[in-house]
Structures are given as structure tokens and as C-alpha cells.
């Protein structure tokens, strides 16, 4: 561990497509997408709970699929579309999922919320009217300690109903 | 925030090039595909490498021939779990892929990566600071096994869900090394050792998995874990049975998470040959399958209970196959 | 009521769903330095020397500090000031902070920590309640308390306990164990400090800015007016962010030394070490009853595994004996409690603080007594329910009480009495109570517990309060109350909260106190404001309801000048006349009842919860959606504790400080929950409201165990109910042993002679005192 920080850092110039905007960045290859989003792009809406792939908090979408930004290297994501919670709303209009989460109190402390919203968006993009079981399956990688998931389940159903 | 060590990232364009890079860098380099196993372990400083060799070039398709199905190693677990052909011809394999960890991990993790997933132990899969406090173990930085201190070997547990299924299905992996390609039965990919758990050369890249379909083939995978998602298996049973009517002509049973390699229960497979899957036969086969399983106190829940559960998961897997042929007693 | 009682969205909902809420770790002021803390790798060791010279030479390191830089001790309770931000004399658990580094990058700070050389003299660790009761092999963990590693002993007796047992027709004793577990907030603790113009500003993920403020002042030796503590957006507490923490003090000190902003965000592993979670508690209970199941006397003993420091532990100890009497009418009661020190992260308050453990024991104990007497357990419990407007034998004042209605709701909805009796399927029933805020402050003072200011001008209305939104909805409660009084919508009310510079004191988000206490303060301030506005509007010849608020504000401002009002809340002085009576009293108690339906597989021991029905007497739901959210979240956490969560140790260290191995239920592990809100209109709560955030957790674990007994005929007398315990209990039953898994005995503990307290007069009039 001691000598690691004395090693040279390999930096690469990358263009990342984040929320539909092409962003050119110079990033150390060992920085995860989570770190680059939060620290280099100030997109702090993406949270982190363990950085080991165990909690789902840092979920973002890559080409529409939920992935954990704590286990993704930007160098592997050239040319792929990354969506964070900041990219969910259309201008100042909330995405129906965001509106439903806010309306039903599906966000209590709000810390797992960005990851939940993105996982739910991916689900609804694939499957406009998921069953309760399908919603649970799709969100089973995202832990929440506040809600007992009940209001989240209702909010996804409400949003699905409004979107179709 | 837990961060990765400073590493270089190499981007070969093909497997041969990747293998050559691995050969050149030796133990200081590792392959990375989906990263779901490697990156947490790097953050916990379980490997000391300064170079990652990206396998992003790996093709990502499932190719169905008339008999053989070739799954590229870069296919993600979620794609494999949903692939209609796999679900149809190799239901147990698709099931196993769909039970790995959690949805976002399956979107990144690959089928090649899951075959190569590092063995696990709750004295080892911990941060550097924790391991320092516990005293380092044989597998990394130490000289004794903390689970079985009197044992000369490492008892870390094979925790792949798909590997036992690939073994039961008599799958074959393609490997590309610096000097060429070769094929290997999946069962020959592993060694019964917590540290050197893979029998392939370190510089060889797993490029694909080939499974052979048969009209009379039935498969099932049953995974036991504490929660409905996220967790590694604490016991798992993969069964492939070739049937003639409702009689088993050939059967292979492989277990996850009960040894340092995916453990084939040969006695159970042999016992089932020529028999019908009635309740009593299934019970006896499960009994035989459980015998060689030796869970130790290095995974979730107690090892006595896990040993007991091996029978249950095998019975359930065989029961599912029996259901597919019309249920217990035909 | 226009807004109270309506299921309105939370006022902070939009901020949270868009990712705009700024949590402490989201902050990165210019020139921020990153702090890492070196922690002890030994559970128990004397620190011989600390050499930081190599760390200081690492390029990018700006400061390295040790305990010598922060020698003053602190602690949440005045009687247990036993913690240091950095320990330089002795390490008491794996994870105890020893040194800290501020560097330009987090990875550099980590490498510098690695370069610090600490020489330890390793001591024998004490890792269990039993070991703590014995003479230490090397030395005691703390220098106070005793004998051996005992931290605190209490013994109280109310009424004629021996007489009560003498007139009992049946007496039963049981032993239970409630395993420790932790809060596991999704957000790791984080704090950022600056030092500008001689003033420290700290943003932190804390539940109580005021207590952090006090601790900083003490340890940094700065007057409170030179420190400002601001609650950042909060990613979950559950009691785990209620103590002042080492990292909060450390970043402030490092900011003072470097003149730059300093941030420290704990790793998930460090959160397990910071802990302050549920105490593991061994319990022994003996109860006497009449033939028809009326309780004549109860004797309750507890032994708490406190970990290495005091934290809230003295209060936790009293809480394990306090609330038994608040649900059941116990005419004579003896309580003996004991907390020990062990070489583990300190335990403290987790959702339900010290009361889920005895609730678990009490509910199962009564189930067993009923079966001894061949009585229906539900009926027997109901015979003993407390009545509204009474005083308990230990002087706790019960006012509104919806226990009966709660029980009715869940029993009817679950069709509990008509349930099919099939092997492997079971249902269980349990009840509970919790405080709506502790009636006494952490530190002795006569000041209000909560204060609210309201400002109205032509720009609108702003409410100021020190209360901290931790996800429980406290901001929405404050906005709703102010809006109701002024005839507005909650979203019309601007809030400034949890900032020690700009908001008046509130004692913070713990003990379920915000709705009741800050709510009452807000109500008073809002009513005063309304009176001013009404007077101004009426002076213009109109009625308040007829004019737009903007116009009312202009009229008010024109008539009175600057429009500000203030309200405050001080709980009534209702504690009993004895030492230790400060723990337990609350201005109001919530009540809950719950039924759990589950399947338990006798072959595997695996338990699958199908559904939970829960009714909660919240007095009055200011926002029913938020109340449901609190109830559902409580049920979730209760199920996690009942079935899988446990903070366990192996060879002196935490066995699995990770989110993979510490099992927090996923979406797929959560059953359907049907919630019933029961409203009893508490006479002192704002609009009749009481608490909702903690009480509904309590009945869940005992209801799970009662249901397991219903399904399989075995008692699991300790939680979590893991499959191996179920299988073992079934094995014992088959062998003809008692069909039970649980602690075999309660240790011998040198409790002092009980202080005998005369109970209050048993009449309703006493309630008014």
C-alpha cells in the first residue's frame, strides 16, 4: 500500500457521454466512474454506500442498463451513453418516476433514491407495465434502510401507470 | 471512499494480444472484464498488481449451432440469463446466470468472469486494514489458514454459480494463450486449492463457453443464499440429466460453495444412471451428493447447517428436473 | 384542518429525487484537504509510542495529529466523558481512532496513515458479557465503573414485589437474548470543516447539531459562539449519528491547523466501527400472575454488552427496564440492570433505544405464561393492558393510549383468530410502546427542548428551528404546522433548520421528539404570528381568511414593523421522585400492535414472512403518508433484526464489517405490510400528534418468534432467528429436550440492593399531577 501513491498515474483523455452531453476529460485510469462523476464532473447526485458493489447506491445507467459506477472504469465506457439522476428530468419537469417518488414519500433520507430511480427507469423503459414481482426483482440490487421499500414499490407502479 | 490502487490499463485488441501482455507482465498484471469481482478486491488490496489488461474486445454474442451453442466470454450474465435459446436448451445455465449477485452486477459481470471468479473466504474478502488486524492469511500476505490453522492449504470457497452448471453440462471453454488456442472441459479449469484455484495458465484468456444441446437434456440450478439478491451462494446444486423417457440415462451433479472448486458429486450422478427420478431415488442421490461436501466456517451461516443444506438443494434441483418430466413418480 | 392530516408530498421531496440535496460528502469547497484516520488493529492495547515522522514526509501531507493534539475527553452523557477524538494512551476496540492525516488527496492521506508507526502493548481483550463480569486478565477497559468491567449497575423496586409474587397463582421465569445489530444508514458519516477568521464551521451528517456544537466547544477549547455546526442533507441515522463523533472533531482541528477546508467521509467499514447501535442484551424475567392471567408482580433483569465506551449507555441501561409498565399494568415491579464494557465498538441508541430488547423478552414471556395457564395469549395480554390517563407503578404518566384499538385492528384484518393451523405456517401477535421524546434532556438544564422562530414579511414566511431532517420528515412536519396556522400550503413555508448560527436550539432528531416538541414550539410561534396578522387584517376592517396572505403580511408589517414570533417547548415535569426517574418519562407514549404471518420450513429452518399487519397509535397523523413511511420502515428494520441482522465479533474484531456480509434485507426479502393509523388525539401533542418513527419496530421481533412457535412448536428465545437455530430447536424437541433455542442461563451479577420507591397513588386523578 505504501508505495502505491509513488507510482506514476496513467491519465487518458476521454470523451464521455453523460446525460446526453459529450464531456472531454483527462482522467487517471484507476478512477472509477463514481469518482469521476462526483469529483471531476461535480455530478454529486450519484451517491455511494460501500464502493464495493454491495449496496447499489451508486447505480447509473450505461446504454440504458443499471450499472454500478463504483465498479466501472471510465476508460471502458467510451462511446456509451451514461445517465445519472441529474439527467432524468426533462428541463425543469420531473420524470414521472421522480414525480411519483416525491409525491408518495418514496424518498425518505433520499440517499438511495438516485440509484433506485435509475434502476426503475431502466425497468420501465423495457417493460412498461411490470408486475410487483418484476419491480422487486429489478430493484433487488438497491438497498434502502428507510422505507421498507413499500412506498418505492407504489411509486414505481404509479409512474408506470402514468407513463402508459 | 475506497479507491483503486494506481494501476495502468492496457487495451489489447484481441485475445492473443491480451495473452501476450499478460505473459509479459506476469504476476503484476490481471485481466479485467466486467470488473465486478476484481475491482472490489483491488480496492481491498487483495491483489497487488500495477497493470490491468482490459478484455473489452471480447465478442458478446450467443451463437447457436444445430447442436452446439457457443457463448462468448464477454456476454454479460444478464444477457445470458435472458437469452431465449439458453433458456430453452440450457435452462439451468440461464437460471444460474440470473441468480448471480444483483441486477446491476449482472449487467456488468460476464460469463467468462463468473467462470474465473476468485475463491472466497470471510477471512480474506476483507479490507487490508481488517486483514492486518485479524492477522494475514495464507491466501494473501500471511502464512496460515485462519479457518483451519493446522492445515497446510487454503480453504477459500469456489463461489461461482455458473461454473457448476457448466460442468454438469459438460461444457468446454476455449482458451487463448500467448502461443495459441486450446479447448478444455470446464471441469478441468479448476483445482482443489483456495489459492491456485484455476488450472489454466495465468496468461490464458477464456474466450468462450461451448455447451452441447440434446433433445432429452434437462437442467436445473438451485442456489441457497440468505437474501433474495446480492449474496454469493452458500450452497448450490447444478444438475444436468439426459433422459430416455422418464429414465435417466446419464446425470451430472455439481455443487457450488462447498469446496475450493466446483465440486462434482460423481457418486450421485452414477447412482442416478438407469433410474427413474422418484422421490426415494432423489433422496438417496441427494444423500450421496452431500457426502463429499465439506463446508467450513468461512462463509455466511454455520458450516454444519450448510452441509445439511447440500442435500436439500440437490433434492430440489433433481425435483425440478423430475417436475419437467411430469413430477415425482412420473 | 386544511393541511394537517392530508397525505401531502414532503417539502424536500423534489430536492431529493433530483439529486440536488447536498449531503456532507457532496461538498468540496476550494482547496479542500482530505482526512483519513488511522485506527487500532488491536481490540485492547496500551499505546507505547506513535511515530508520525514518516507520514509527515509523504508529499501532499499537510498535517498529522494524534491524541496529544486533542487530549480533552468528551462523551454524549455528562456522566461518561470517556472518549477522545484520538486515543494516545490506550486502544479499546479494533477501529479506535489513533491518528489522523490531512492531505491533498484521499489516497495520499491513506498512504500516510499507513506510514504511521504505532507501538502497542497488547492486552487481553474482553469480548462477552460473561468475560466482562469476571476479573480482567490484564486490566480493566475503562478506569471507572466496576467491579471488574461492569460499567453501570442499577436496581429499583416499585411497590410490594415480594407480596405480589406471594399472591400469584403462577410464577414463571425465562431467559432471553437480543443480539446486537447496527443502524447501517445508507450514507456513511461525513463531515467538512472550515476555519475562517477564527471561527470553525462544520457541516456534518449528524442527527443533533447542538450536541456536536457542545462537544466541539469542549474539545477544541473554543467558545460556542466561535463554532457553527450545520446539518448537511442527511442520508439516514436511526440513532447512529446522535453522538458527537471523533471525525467531526478531527476535521475541525485539522482545519484550524491548516487553514483549509478539511473533509472526512468514513468508509463503510469505519461506519461499523463508529457504531453506537443496538446493545446485545441478556435478559431474565420472572412474573407472577393470577389464575386468569392478571400480573401481580414482575422482576426484570438485564445485562447489556456496551462495547468500549459509555455513549448513551447509562440511559440505555435504564431504558431496558423502563417501559415494561407502559403497556401492561404491573402493580409491583423490580428492575435490575447492568451494562458492561467490552472491547467492541461502543453501543448506543438505535431505533427504539434500549427498549426493543426488553419488549422482545416481555412479549414472549407473556406468551409462555398464557400457555402455562392454558389461556389465549392475546386475551391474557389484553387483560393486562394499561388504561389511558394513569400512572404506572414506576411513575410514568400515561395519557392517550390506543392499545386496544391497535390490537383490534390487526387482529381483525389478519383474521388472526380464524387462522388455519397447518404445520409450518404460523401467526404471531405482539404490542409495544415508545416515547414521544424523552422528558428530560441529556444534560441537566431548565431551558426549553425546542425553539422555533417565524419571520413574516412581504417576501413570505420563514420558520427557523434547530431540528434536523434525517429522512423522517421533520421539515415537512414543521412546514405543515406553520402552514396550517397561517392558512398556507407546506410548500409555501421556507425553512431554515439545523444550523447553530441561524436557528434556535432544538435537541435534535432522536428519541422520536421532533414532531411532539419542535411541533409544539412551531405551533406556539405560528399561533402568535397568526394573532398578529389577524389583528392587522381586522384593523383594516376585514377578516384574515378573506385576504391573500401576501396582503396580510403587508398589513402586519405596516402595523407592527418587523414581524417575528417565537415559540418554545419544555416538557412537563412529570418524572417520579427517585434517582434514575429521568429515563422513561415522556409527554406522551405511542402504542403499536402487530401480527406477523410466516412460513417456517422444519427441514431447513428457513423462515419466510408472508405479511405483516401493524397498527400504530400516532395520536394524530400530521401527514399520514409520512406516518405510513415511518411505520413501514420500522417494520422493515424490525424484520431485519428479527431474521438476519447481527453485529458479531470473532477473535477480537468485527466479523463482517461490510454491506455484503451484514445482512440488510433487500426488496425481495420484504413482505407486504398493511398499516393502520390509529388516532387518539393526544391532549398535549401538536394537533394531538405523537411519535411514529421508532415504536412500530418494537413488536415485530417478538411477533416473528411467536409466529415461529405457532408454525413449528419451538421457541427461539434469541434473535436473529437464523435457520440453524430453528433446526437446532427442532432437534432438541425430537430428543425430548425443552423445545427451545436460547440462552441457557442468566449470569450472576452483583446488583446493589434495590432502591425502594413508593408507587404513585393508583387513581386517575394522579395523571393530572
Short mmCIF file of C-alpha atoms in Angstrom, two decimals, chain A residues 16-136:
data_model
loop_
_atom_site.label_atom_id
_atom_site.label_comp_id
_atom_site.label_asym_id
_atom_site.label_seq_id
_atom_site.Cartn_x
_atom_site.Cartn_y
_atom_site.Cartn_z
CA UNK A 16 -17.78 10.56 -22.00
CA UNK A 17 -21.40 10.89 -23.00
CA UNK A 18 -23.10 11.85 -19.77
CA UNK A 19 -26.76 12.78 -19.80
CA UNK A 20 -26.57 13.40 -23.50
CA UNK A 21 -23.65 15.79 -23.29
CA UNK A 22 -20.24 14.89 -24.60
CA UNK A 23 -17.66 15.77 -21.96
CA UNK A 24 -13.97 15.65 -22.66
CA UNK A 25 -11.97 14.68 -19.62
CA UNK A 26 -8.45 13.89 -18.61
CA UNK A 27 -8.82 11.10 -16.09
CA UNK A 28 -6.49 8.80 -14.21
CA UNK A 29 -7.38 5.32 -15.46
CA UNK A 30 -7.72 4.00 -11.93
CA UNK A 31 -10.50 6.43 -11.00
CA UNK A 32 -13.90 4.80 -11.11
CA UNK A 33 -16.85 6.32 -12.89
CA UNK A 34 -18.28 7.14 -9.46
CA UNK A 35 -15.23 9.23 -8.59
CA UNK A 36 -15.11 10.92 -11.99
CA UNK A 37 -18.81 11.81 -11.91
CA UNK A 38 -18.66 13.18 -8.38
CA UNK A 39 -15.21 14.71 -8.25
CA UNK A 40 -14.33 15.69 -11.81
CA UNK A 41 -17.78 16.49 -13.15
CA UNK A 42 -19.45 17.70 -9.91
CA UNK A 43 -22.38 15.38 -10.60
CA UNK A 44 -22.82 14.60 -6.91
CA UNK A 45 -26.35 13.27 -7.35
CA UNK A 46 -24.74 9.85 -7.70
CA UNK A 47 -24.19 8.62 -4.11
CA UNK A 48 -22.11 5.82 -2.70
CA UNK A 49 -22.68 3.45 0.20
CA UNK A 50 -19.87 0.90 0.06
CA UNK A 51 -17.83 1.31 -3.14
CA UNK A 52 -17.63 -2.49 -3.33
CA UNK A 53 -20.69 -3.35 -5.36
CA UNK A 54 -22.70 -4.47 -2.34
CA UNK A 55 -25.42 -1.82 -1.94
CA UNK A 56 -26.49 -0.44 -5.32
CA UNK A 57 -26.45 3.18 -4.14
CA UNK A 58 -24.13 4.35 -6.94
CA UNK A 59 -26.26 2.89 -9.75
CA UNK A 60 -26.18 4.80 -13.03
CA UNK A 61 -27.42 3.77 -16.47
CA UNK A 62 -24.99 2.71 -19.16
CA UNK A 63 -26.74 2.39 -22.51
CA UNK A 64 -29.96 2.24 -20.54
CA UNK A 65 -28.90 -0.58 -18.21
CA UNK A 66 -28.27 -0.13 -14.48
CA UNK A 67 -24.61 -0.49 -13.62
CA UNK A 68 -22.64 0.30 -10.50
CA UNK A 69 -20.47 3.33 -11.05
CA UNK A 70 -18.19 2.26 -8.18
CA UNK A 71 -17.13 -0.76 -10.25
CA UNK A 72 -16.93 0.88 -13.66
CA UNK A 73 -13.84 2.36 -15.23
CA UNK A 74 -14.44 5.33 -17.49
CA UNK A 75 -11.82 4.02 -19.88
CA UNK A 76 -14.18 1.12 -20.60
CA UNK A 77 -17.11 3.42 -21.29
CA UNK A 78 -16.04 5.34 -24.36
CA UNK A 79 -18.94 5.85 -26.71
CA UNK A 80 -21.53 4.56 -24.27
CA UNK A 81 -24.44 6.61 -23.04
CA UNK A 82 -24.26 7.30 -19.31
CA UNK A 83 -27.30 8.58 -17.45
CA UNK A 84 -27.19 9.91 -13.90
CA UNK A 85 -30.01 11.22 -11.73
CA UNK A 86 -29.21 14.72 -12.97
CA UNK A 87 -30.21 13.56 -16.45
CA UNK A 88 -33.60 12.17 -15.50
CA UNK A 89 -35.70 15.30 -15.52
CA UNK A 90 -36.60 16.95 -18.79
CA UNK A 91 -35.56 20.53 -18.19
CA UNK A 92 -37.41 21.64 -15.10
CA UNK A 93 -40.05 18.94 -15.46
CA UNK A 94 -39.56 15.94 -13.26
CA UNK A 95 -39.50 12.49 -14.84
CA UNK A 96 -42.72 10.68 -13.93
CA UNK A 97 -40.71 8.41 -11.63
CA UNK A 98 -39.23 11.40 -9.84
CA UNK A 99 -42.68 12.95 -9.50
CA UNK A 100 -44.14 9.73 -8.13
CA UNK A 101 -41.27 9.22 -5.67
CA UNK A 102 -41.70 12.78 -4.39
CA UNK A 103 -45.46 12.51 -4.20
CA UNK A 104 -45.63 9.24 -2.30
CA UNK A 105 -42.73 9.79 0.08
CA UNK A 106 -40.64 7.09 -1.58
CA UNK A 107 -37.61 9.18 -0.76
CA UNK A 108 -37.09 9.50 2.98
CA UNK A 109 -33.43 10.25 3.60
CA UNK A 110 -33.07 10.31 -0.17
CA UNK A 111 -29.67 8.70 -0.26
CA UNK A 112 -30.59 5.51 -2.13
CA UNK A 113 -33.08 7.44 -4.25
CA UNK A 114 -30.92 8.33 -7.28
CA UNK A 115 -29.88 4.69 -7.72
CA UNK A 116 -33.43 3.43 -7.20
CA UNK A 117 -34.80 5.91 -9.73
CA UNK A 118 -32.33 4.86 -12.39
CA UNK A 119 -32.88 1.15 -11.83
CA UNK A 120 -36.63 1.79 -12.03
CA UNK A 121 -36.25 3.85 -15.21
CA UNK A 122 -34.38 1.03 -16.90
CA UNK A 123 -37.14 -1.37 -15.87
CA UNK A 124 -39.95 0.81 -17.19
CA UNK A 125 -38.11 1.52 -20.43
CA UNK A 126 -38.03 -2.25 -21.03
CA UNK A 127 -41.33 -3.19 -19.52
CA UNK A 128 -43.98 -0.50 -19.39
CA UNK A 129 -46.34 -2.34 -17.01
CA UNK A 130 -44.22 -4.53 -14.75
CA UNK A 131 -45.81 -6.75 -12.14
CA UNK A 132 -44.99 -6.18 -8.47
CA UNK A 133 -42.68 -9.19 -8.60
CA UNK A 134 -40.85 -7.75 -11.60
CA UNK A 135 -40.38 -4.42 -9.84
CA UNK A 136 -38.96 -6.16 -6.79
#
